[in-house]
Short mmCIF file of C-alpha atoms in Angstrom, two decimals:
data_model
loop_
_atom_site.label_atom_id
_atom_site.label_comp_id
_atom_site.label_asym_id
_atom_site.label_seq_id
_atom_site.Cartn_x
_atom_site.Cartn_y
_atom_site.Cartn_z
CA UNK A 531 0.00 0.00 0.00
CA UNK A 532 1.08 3.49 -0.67
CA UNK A 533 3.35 5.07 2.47
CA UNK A 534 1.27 8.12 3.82
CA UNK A 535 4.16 10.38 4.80
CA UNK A 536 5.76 14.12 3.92
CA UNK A 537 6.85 13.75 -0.12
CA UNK A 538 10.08 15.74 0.98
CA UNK A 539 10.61 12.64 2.69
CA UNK A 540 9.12 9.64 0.08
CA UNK A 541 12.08 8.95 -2.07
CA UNK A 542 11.14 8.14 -5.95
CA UNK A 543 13.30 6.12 -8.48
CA UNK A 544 12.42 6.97 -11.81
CA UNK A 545 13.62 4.83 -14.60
CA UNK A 546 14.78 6.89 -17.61
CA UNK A 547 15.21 5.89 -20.80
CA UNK A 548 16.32 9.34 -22.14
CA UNK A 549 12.59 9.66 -23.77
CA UNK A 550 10.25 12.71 -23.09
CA UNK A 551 7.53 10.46 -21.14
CA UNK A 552 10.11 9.70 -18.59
CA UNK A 553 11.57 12.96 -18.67
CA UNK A 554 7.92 14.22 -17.58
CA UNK A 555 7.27 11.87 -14.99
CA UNK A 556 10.48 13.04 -13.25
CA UNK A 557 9.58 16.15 -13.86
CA UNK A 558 6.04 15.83 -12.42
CA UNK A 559 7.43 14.25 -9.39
CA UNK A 560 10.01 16.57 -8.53
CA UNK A 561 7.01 19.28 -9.05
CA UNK A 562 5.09 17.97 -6.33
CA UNK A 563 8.26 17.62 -4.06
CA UNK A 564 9.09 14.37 -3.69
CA UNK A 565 12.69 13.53 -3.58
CA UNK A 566 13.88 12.14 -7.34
CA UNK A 567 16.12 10.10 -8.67
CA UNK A 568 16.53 9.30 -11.85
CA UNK A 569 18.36 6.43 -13.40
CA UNK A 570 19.07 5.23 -16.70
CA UNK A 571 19.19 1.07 -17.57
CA UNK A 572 21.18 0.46 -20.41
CA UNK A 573 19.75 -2.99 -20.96
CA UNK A 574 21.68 -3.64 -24.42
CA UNK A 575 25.11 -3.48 -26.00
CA UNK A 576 23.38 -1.36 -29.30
CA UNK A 577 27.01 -0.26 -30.66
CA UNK A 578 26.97 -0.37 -34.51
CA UNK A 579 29.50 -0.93 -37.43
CA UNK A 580 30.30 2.46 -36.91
CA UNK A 581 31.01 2.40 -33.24
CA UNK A 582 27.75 4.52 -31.98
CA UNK A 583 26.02 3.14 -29.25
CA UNK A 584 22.14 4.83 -29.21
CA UNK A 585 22.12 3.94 -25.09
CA UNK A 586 25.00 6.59 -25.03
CA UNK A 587 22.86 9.21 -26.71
CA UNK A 588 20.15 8.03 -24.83
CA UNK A 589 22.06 8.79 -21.27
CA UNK A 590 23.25 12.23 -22.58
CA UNK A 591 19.58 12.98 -22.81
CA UNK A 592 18.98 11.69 -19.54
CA UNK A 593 21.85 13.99 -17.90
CA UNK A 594 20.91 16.64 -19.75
CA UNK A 595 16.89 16.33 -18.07
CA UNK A 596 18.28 15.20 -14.76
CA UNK A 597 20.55 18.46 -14.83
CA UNK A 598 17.45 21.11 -15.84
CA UNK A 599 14.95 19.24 -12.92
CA UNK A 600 17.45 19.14 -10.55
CA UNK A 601 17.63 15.34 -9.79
CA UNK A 602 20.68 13.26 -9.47
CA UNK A 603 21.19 10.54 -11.76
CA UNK A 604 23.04 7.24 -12.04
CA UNK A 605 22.89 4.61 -14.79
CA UNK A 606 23.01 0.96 -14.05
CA UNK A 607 23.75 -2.13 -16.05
CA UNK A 608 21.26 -5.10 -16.71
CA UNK A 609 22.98 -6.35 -19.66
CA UNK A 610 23.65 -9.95 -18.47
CA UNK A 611 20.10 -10.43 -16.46
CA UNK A 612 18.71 -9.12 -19.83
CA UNK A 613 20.61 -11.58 -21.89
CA UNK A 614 19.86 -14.40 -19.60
CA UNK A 615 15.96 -13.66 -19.13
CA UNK A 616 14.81 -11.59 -22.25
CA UNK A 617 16.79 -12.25 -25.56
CA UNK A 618 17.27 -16.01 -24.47
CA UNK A 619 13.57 -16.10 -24.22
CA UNK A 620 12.98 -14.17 -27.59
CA UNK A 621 15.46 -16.86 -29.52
CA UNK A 622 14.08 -19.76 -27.81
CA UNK A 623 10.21 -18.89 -28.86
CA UNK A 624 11.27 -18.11 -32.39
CA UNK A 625 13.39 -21.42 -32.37
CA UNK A 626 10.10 -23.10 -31.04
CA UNK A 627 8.28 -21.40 -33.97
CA UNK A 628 6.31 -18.87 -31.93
CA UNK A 629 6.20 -15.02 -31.81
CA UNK A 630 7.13 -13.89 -28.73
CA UNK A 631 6.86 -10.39 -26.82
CA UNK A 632 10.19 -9.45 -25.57
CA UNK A 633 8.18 -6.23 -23.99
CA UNK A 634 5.71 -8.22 -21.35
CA UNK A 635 8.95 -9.97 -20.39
CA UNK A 636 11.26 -6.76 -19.88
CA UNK A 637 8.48 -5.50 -17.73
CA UNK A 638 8.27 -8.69 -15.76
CA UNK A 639 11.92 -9.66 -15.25
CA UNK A 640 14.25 -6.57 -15.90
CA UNK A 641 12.22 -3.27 -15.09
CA UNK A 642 9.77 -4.38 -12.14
CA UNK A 643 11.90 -6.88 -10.74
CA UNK A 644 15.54 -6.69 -11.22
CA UNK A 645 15.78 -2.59 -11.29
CA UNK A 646 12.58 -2.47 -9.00
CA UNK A 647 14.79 -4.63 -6.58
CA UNK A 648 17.88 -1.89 -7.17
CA UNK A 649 15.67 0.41 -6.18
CA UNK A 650 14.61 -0.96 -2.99
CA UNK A 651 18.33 -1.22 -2.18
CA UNK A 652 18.86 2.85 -3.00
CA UNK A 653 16.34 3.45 -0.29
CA UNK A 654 13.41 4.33 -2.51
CA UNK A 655 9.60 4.45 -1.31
CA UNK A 656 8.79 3.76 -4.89
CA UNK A 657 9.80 2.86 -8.69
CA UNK A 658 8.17 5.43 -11.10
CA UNK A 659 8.03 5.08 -14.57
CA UNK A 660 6.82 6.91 -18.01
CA UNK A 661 4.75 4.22 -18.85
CA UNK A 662 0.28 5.22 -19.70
CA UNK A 663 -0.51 3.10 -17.40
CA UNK A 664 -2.88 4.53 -13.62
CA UNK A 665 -2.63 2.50 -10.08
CA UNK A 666 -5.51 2.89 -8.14
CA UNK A 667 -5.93 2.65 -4.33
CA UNK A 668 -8.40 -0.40 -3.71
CA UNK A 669 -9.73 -2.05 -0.16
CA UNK A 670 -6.92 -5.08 0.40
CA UNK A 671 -4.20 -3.30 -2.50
CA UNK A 672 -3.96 -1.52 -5.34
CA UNK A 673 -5.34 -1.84 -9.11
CA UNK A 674 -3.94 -1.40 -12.48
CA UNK A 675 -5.94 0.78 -14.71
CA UNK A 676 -5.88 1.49 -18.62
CA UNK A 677 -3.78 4.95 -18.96
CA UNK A 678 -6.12 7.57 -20.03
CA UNK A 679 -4.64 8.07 -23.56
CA UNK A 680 -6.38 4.94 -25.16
CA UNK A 681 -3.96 4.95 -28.29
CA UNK A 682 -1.51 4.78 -25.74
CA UNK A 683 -2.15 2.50 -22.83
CA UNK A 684 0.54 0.04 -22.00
CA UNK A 685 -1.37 -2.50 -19.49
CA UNK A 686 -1.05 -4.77 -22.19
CA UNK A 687 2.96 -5.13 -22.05
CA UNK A 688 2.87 -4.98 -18.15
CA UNK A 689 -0.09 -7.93 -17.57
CA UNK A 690 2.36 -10.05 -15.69
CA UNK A 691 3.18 -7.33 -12.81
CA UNK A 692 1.68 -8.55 -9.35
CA UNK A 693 0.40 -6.95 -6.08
CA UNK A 694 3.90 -6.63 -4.50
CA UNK A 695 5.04 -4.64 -7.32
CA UNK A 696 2.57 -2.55 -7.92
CA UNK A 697 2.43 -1.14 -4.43
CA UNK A 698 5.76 -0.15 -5.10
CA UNK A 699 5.08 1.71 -8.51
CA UNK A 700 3.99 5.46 -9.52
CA UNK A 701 2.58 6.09 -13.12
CA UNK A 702 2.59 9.77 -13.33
CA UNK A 703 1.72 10.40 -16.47
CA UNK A 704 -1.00 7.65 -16.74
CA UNK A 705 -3.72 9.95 -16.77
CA UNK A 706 -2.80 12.69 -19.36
CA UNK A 707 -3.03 12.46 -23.43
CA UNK A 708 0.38 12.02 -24.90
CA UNK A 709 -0.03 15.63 -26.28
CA UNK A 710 -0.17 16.87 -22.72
CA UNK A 711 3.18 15.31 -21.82
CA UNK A 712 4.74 16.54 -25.19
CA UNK A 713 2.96 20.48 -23.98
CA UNK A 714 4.34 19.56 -20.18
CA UNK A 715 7.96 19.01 -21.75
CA UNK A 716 7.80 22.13 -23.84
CA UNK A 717 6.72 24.31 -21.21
CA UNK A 718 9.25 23.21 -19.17
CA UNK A 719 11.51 23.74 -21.81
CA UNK A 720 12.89 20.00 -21.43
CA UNK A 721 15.59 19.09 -23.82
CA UNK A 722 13.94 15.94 -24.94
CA UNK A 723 10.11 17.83 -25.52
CA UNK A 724 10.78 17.34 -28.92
CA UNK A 725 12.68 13.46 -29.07
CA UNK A 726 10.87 11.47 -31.33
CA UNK A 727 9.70 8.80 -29.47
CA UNK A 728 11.10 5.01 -29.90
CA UNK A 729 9.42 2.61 -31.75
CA UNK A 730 10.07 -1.33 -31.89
CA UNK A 731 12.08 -4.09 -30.21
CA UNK A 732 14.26 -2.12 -28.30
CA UNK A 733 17.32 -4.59 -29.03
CA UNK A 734 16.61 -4.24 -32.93
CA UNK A 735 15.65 -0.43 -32.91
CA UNK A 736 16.04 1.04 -36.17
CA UNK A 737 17.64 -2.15 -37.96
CA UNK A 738 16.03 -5.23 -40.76
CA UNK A 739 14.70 -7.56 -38.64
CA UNK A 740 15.24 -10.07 -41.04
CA UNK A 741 18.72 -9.28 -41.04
CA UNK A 742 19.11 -8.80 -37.09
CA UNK A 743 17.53 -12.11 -36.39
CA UNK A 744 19.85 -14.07 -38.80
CA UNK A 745 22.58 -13.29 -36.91
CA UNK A 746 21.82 -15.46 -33.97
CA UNK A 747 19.19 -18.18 -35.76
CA UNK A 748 19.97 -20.02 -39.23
CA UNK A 749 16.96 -19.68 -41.41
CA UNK A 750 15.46 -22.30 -43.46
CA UNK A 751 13.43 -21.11 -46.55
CA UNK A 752 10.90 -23.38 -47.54
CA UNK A 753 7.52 -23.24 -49.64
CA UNK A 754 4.56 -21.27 -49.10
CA UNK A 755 1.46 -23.39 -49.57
CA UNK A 756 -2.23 -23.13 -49.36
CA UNK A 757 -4.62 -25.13 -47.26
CA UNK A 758 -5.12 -27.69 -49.76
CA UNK A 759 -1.32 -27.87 -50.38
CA UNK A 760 -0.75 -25.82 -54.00
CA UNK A 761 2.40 -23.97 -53.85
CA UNK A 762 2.57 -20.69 -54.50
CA UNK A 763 6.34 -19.37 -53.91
CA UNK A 764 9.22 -19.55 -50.69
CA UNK A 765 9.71 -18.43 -48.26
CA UNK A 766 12.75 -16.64 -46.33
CA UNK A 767 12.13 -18.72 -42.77
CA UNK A 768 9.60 -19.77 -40.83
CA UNK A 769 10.46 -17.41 -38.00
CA UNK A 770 10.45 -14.17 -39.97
CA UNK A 771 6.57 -14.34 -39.98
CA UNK A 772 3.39 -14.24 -37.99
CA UNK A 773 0.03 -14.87 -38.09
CA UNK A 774 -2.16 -12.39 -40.39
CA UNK A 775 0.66 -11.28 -42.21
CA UNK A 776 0.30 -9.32 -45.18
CA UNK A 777 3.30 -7.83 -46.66
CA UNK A 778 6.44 -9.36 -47.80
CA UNK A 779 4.59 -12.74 -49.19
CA UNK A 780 5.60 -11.71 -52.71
CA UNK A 781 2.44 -13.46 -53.90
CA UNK A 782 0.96 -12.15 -57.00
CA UNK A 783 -1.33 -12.55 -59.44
CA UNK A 784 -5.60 -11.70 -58.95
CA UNK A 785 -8.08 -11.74 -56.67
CA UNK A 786 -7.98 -10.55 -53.31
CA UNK A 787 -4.34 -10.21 -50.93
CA UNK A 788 -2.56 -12.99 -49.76
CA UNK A 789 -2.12 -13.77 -45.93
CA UNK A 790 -0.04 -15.83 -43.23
CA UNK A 791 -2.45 -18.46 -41.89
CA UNK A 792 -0.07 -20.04 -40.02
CA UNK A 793 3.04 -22.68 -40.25
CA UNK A 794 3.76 -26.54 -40.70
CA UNK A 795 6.75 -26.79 -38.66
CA UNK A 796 7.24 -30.50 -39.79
CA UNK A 797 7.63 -29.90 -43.47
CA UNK A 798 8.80 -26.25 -42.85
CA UNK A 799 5.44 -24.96 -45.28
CA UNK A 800 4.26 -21.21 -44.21
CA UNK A 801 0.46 -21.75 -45.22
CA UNK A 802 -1.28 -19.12 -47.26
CA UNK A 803 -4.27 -18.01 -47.70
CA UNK A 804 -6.00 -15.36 -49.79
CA UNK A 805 -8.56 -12.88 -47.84
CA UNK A 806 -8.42 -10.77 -44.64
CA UNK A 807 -11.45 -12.95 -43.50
CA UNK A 808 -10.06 -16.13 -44.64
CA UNK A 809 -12.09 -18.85 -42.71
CA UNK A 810 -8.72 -20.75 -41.60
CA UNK A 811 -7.46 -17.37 -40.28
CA UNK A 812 -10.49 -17.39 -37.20
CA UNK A 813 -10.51 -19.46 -33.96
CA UNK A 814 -12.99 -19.76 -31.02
CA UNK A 815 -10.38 -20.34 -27.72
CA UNK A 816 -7.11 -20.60 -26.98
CA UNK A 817 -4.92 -22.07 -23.93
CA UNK A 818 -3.16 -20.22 -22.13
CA UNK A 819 0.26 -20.40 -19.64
CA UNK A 820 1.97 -18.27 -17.04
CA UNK A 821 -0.95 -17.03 -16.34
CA UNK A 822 -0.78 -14.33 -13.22
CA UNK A 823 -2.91 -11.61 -12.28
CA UNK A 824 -2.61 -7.53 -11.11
CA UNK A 825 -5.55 -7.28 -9.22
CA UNK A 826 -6.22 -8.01 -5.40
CA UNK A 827 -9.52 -9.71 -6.05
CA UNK A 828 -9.41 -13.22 -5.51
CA UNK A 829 -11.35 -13.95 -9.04
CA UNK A 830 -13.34 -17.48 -9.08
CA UNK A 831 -12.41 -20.97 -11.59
CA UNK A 832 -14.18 -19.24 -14.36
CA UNK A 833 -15.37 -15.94 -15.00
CA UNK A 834 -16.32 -13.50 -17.89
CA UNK A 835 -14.52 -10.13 -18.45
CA UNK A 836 -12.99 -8.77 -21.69
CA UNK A 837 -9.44 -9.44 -23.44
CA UNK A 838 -6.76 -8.33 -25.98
CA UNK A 839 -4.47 -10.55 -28.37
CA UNK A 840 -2.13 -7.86 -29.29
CA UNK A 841 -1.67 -4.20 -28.41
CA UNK A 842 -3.75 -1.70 -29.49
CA UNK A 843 -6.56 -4.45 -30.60
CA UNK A 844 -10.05 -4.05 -29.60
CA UNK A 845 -11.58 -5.99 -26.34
CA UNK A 846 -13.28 -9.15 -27.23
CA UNK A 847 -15.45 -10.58 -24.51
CA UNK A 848 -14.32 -14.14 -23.03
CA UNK A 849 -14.67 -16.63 -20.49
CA UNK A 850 -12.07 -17.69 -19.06
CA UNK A 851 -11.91 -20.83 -17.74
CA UNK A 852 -8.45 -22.04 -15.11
CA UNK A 853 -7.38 -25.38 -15.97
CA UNK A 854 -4.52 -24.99 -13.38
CA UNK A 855 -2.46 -22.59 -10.81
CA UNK A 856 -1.06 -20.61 -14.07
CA UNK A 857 -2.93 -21.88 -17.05
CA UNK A 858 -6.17 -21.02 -18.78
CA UNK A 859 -8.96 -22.23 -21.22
CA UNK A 860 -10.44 -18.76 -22.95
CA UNK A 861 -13.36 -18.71 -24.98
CA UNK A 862 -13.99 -16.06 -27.00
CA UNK A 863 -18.00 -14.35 -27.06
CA UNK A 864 -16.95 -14.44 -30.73
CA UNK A 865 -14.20 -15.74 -33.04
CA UNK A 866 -10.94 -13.86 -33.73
CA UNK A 867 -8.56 -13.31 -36.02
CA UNK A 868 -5.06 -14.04 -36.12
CA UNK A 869 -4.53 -15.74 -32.81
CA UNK A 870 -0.71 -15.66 -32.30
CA UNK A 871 1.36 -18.47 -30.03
CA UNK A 872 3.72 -16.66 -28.17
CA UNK A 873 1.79 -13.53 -28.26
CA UNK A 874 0.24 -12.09 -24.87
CA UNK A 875 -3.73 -12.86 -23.64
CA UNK A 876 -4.69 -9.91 -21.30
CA UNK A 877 -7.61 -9.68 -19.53
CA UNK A 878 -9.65 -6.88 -18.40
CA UNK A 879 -12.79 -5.57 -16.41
CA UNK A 880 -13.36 -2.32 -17.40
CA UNK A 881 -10.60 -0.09 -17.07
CA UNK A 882 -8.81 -2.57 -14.93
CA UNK A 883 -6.13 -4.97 -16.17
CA UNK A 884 -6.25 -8.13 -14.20
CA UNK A 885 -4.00 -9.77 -15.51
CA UNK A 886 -3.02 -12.32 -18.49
CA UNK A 887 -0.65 -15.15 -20.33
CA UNK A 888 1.25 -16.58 -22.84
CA UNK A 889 -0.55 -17.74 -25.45
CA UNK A 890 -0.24 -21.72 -26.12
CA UNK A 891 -2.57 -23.54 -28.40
CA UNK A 892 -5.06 -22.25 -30.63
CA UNK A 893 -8.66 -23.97 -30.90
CA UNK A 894 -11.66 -23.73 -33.78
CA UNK A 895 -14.52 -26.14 -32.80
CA UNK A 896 -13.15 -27.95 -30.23
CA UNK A 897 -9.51 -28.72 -32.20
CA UNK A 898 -6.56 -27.31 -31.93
CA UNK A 899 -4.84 -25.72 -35.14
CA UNK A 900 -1.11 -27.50 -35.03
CA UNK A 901 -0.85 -25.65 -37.83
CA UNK A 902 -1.12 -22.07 -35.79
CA UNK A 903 2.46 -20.78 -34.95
#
């Protein structure tokens, strides 16, 4: 629960990243006198051919904020706990054929564990970060809300954060627009009010995925067949696709666009399909692992509540169903498209996340698609 003393007094770690919604949030805090600290995770050795390292720009920034609030700063390296728990995780799922979400696990292993735990040892009352996210004071704990900026809201990538975490953890810019926080940096003439913001894996940044990925997994090209096994070209390696894929199939010829329905791992196939609404491309559950929860309530076997499949996708009603401590049956009020292995279920009541998965197995009329992937 939150610690109801003087702010002068409740010491606040925020983690930088050398981005304006950080930047903000230390601001913010600082504003309303709490005592700040702001530190920078370099998570990733980024250096290119030329000998630039982005995380070193990055920093700068972060000094250069730090300096004009008037916070200390430190920087602290989680290169070998992020090596060990995130980017063995990523190769592993792609080796396994699955897409995974290096984000949800960054957020559960590296930023709200390992650098919450730093934190803790610095002293701190809290971790605070710039992610749209609101924590909400409840009865028996605390509850994670959808930030206010809906285009914006990261509960998705931070499903598998639990109640001893989030009692430790400040949002403050979860309930503005992103406009606000770009007006909020401007007026307060930070340096970074006008840093474009970051975009993609944050190990890959700017570079061919394609390209990054081969450097660590050989690929295997291999046909690209319909359902009812008619080829219709190669393709560059099962891993560098996903489910629903459009682009990059190099199909041509009539009719409507070609899509990624899913893979045959055993005879290395990516299946095809032509249509956004191809039939093969919708499912009516899944199974789900790792499943944890945010909230305090103690939620019964099976219950009904809404869910996303991927970020920014609408809510779909479910049920979900536990089949055991951490896995899940979830039935969907309708079917869905594009149901990605690997991929994060998230589950939500309203504006409150309560929690979510890993997406296993997909399922259309009671069988599951071994061809999904």
């Amino acid at each position: 629960m939150r610690i109801d003393k003087a702010k002068k007094d409740t010491r606040v770690v925020v983690g930088m990243s050398g981005g304006v919604d950080s930047s903000v949030a230390a601001y913010l805090l600082k504003q309303e006198g709490y005592e700040v600290i702001g530190i920078f995770m370099k998570n990733w050795d980024d250096t290119d051919e030329f000998g630039v390292c982005t995380a070193t720009e990055d920093y700068e920034d972060v000094i250069s904020v730090c300096n004009q609030i008037g916070i200390p700063y430190y920087a602290v390296n989680f290169e070998q706990q992020y090596w060990d728990k995130v980017f063995t995780y990523f190769l592993d799922e792609y080796k396994a054929g699955r897409t995974p979400n290096p984000d949800v696990m960054c957020n559960k292993e590296i930023k709200f564990k390992a650098f919450l735990e730093h934190a803790m040892n610095l002293g701190a009352d809290f971790l605070a970060t710039g992610h749209y996210a609101r924590i909400a004071e409840t009865e028996d704990g605390v509850a994670m809300l959808r930030g206010v900026d809906t285009n914006k809201d990261q509960t998705y990538f931070l499903n598998q954060l639990n109640q001893e975490q989030l009692s430790k953890v400040m949002f403050p810019i979860g309930d503005m627009e992103k406009s606000r926080v770009r007006e909020i940096a401007e007026e307060a003439g930070l340096s970074t009010a006008k840093k474009k913001d970051s975009t993609g894996i944050c190990f890959i940044g700017e570079r061919n995925f394609k390209e990054f990925l081969s450097n660590y997994l050989p690929a295997q090209q291999g046909d690209m067949k319909t359902m009812t096994g008619e080829k219709q070209g190669r393709h560059d390696g099962l891993m560098y696709y996903t489910i629903g894929q459009r682009h990059g199939l190099g199909i041509g010829g009539s009719g409507e666009p070609w899509f990624v329905i899913g893979k045959d791992l055993k005879t290395n196939s990516l299946l095809v399909g032509q249509g956004f609404h191809h039939d093969a491309l919708y499912s009516d559950s899944l199974t789900a692992t790792e499943v944890s929860f945010t909230t305090s309530r103690t939620l019964p076997a099976e219950f009904k509540c809404t869910a996303k499949f991927r970020y920014r996708q609408a809510d779909t009603g479910v049920t979900v169903k536990m089949t055991g401590p951490a896995t899940a049956e979830v039935v969907f009020d309708t079917p869905v498209r594009a149901i990605t292995p690997g991929q994060a279920v998230v589950f939500y009541d309203g504006d409150e996340c309560l929690g979510g998965g890993t997406i296993d197995t997909v399922i259309k009329n009671g069988k599951t698609l071994d061809y999904v992937g």
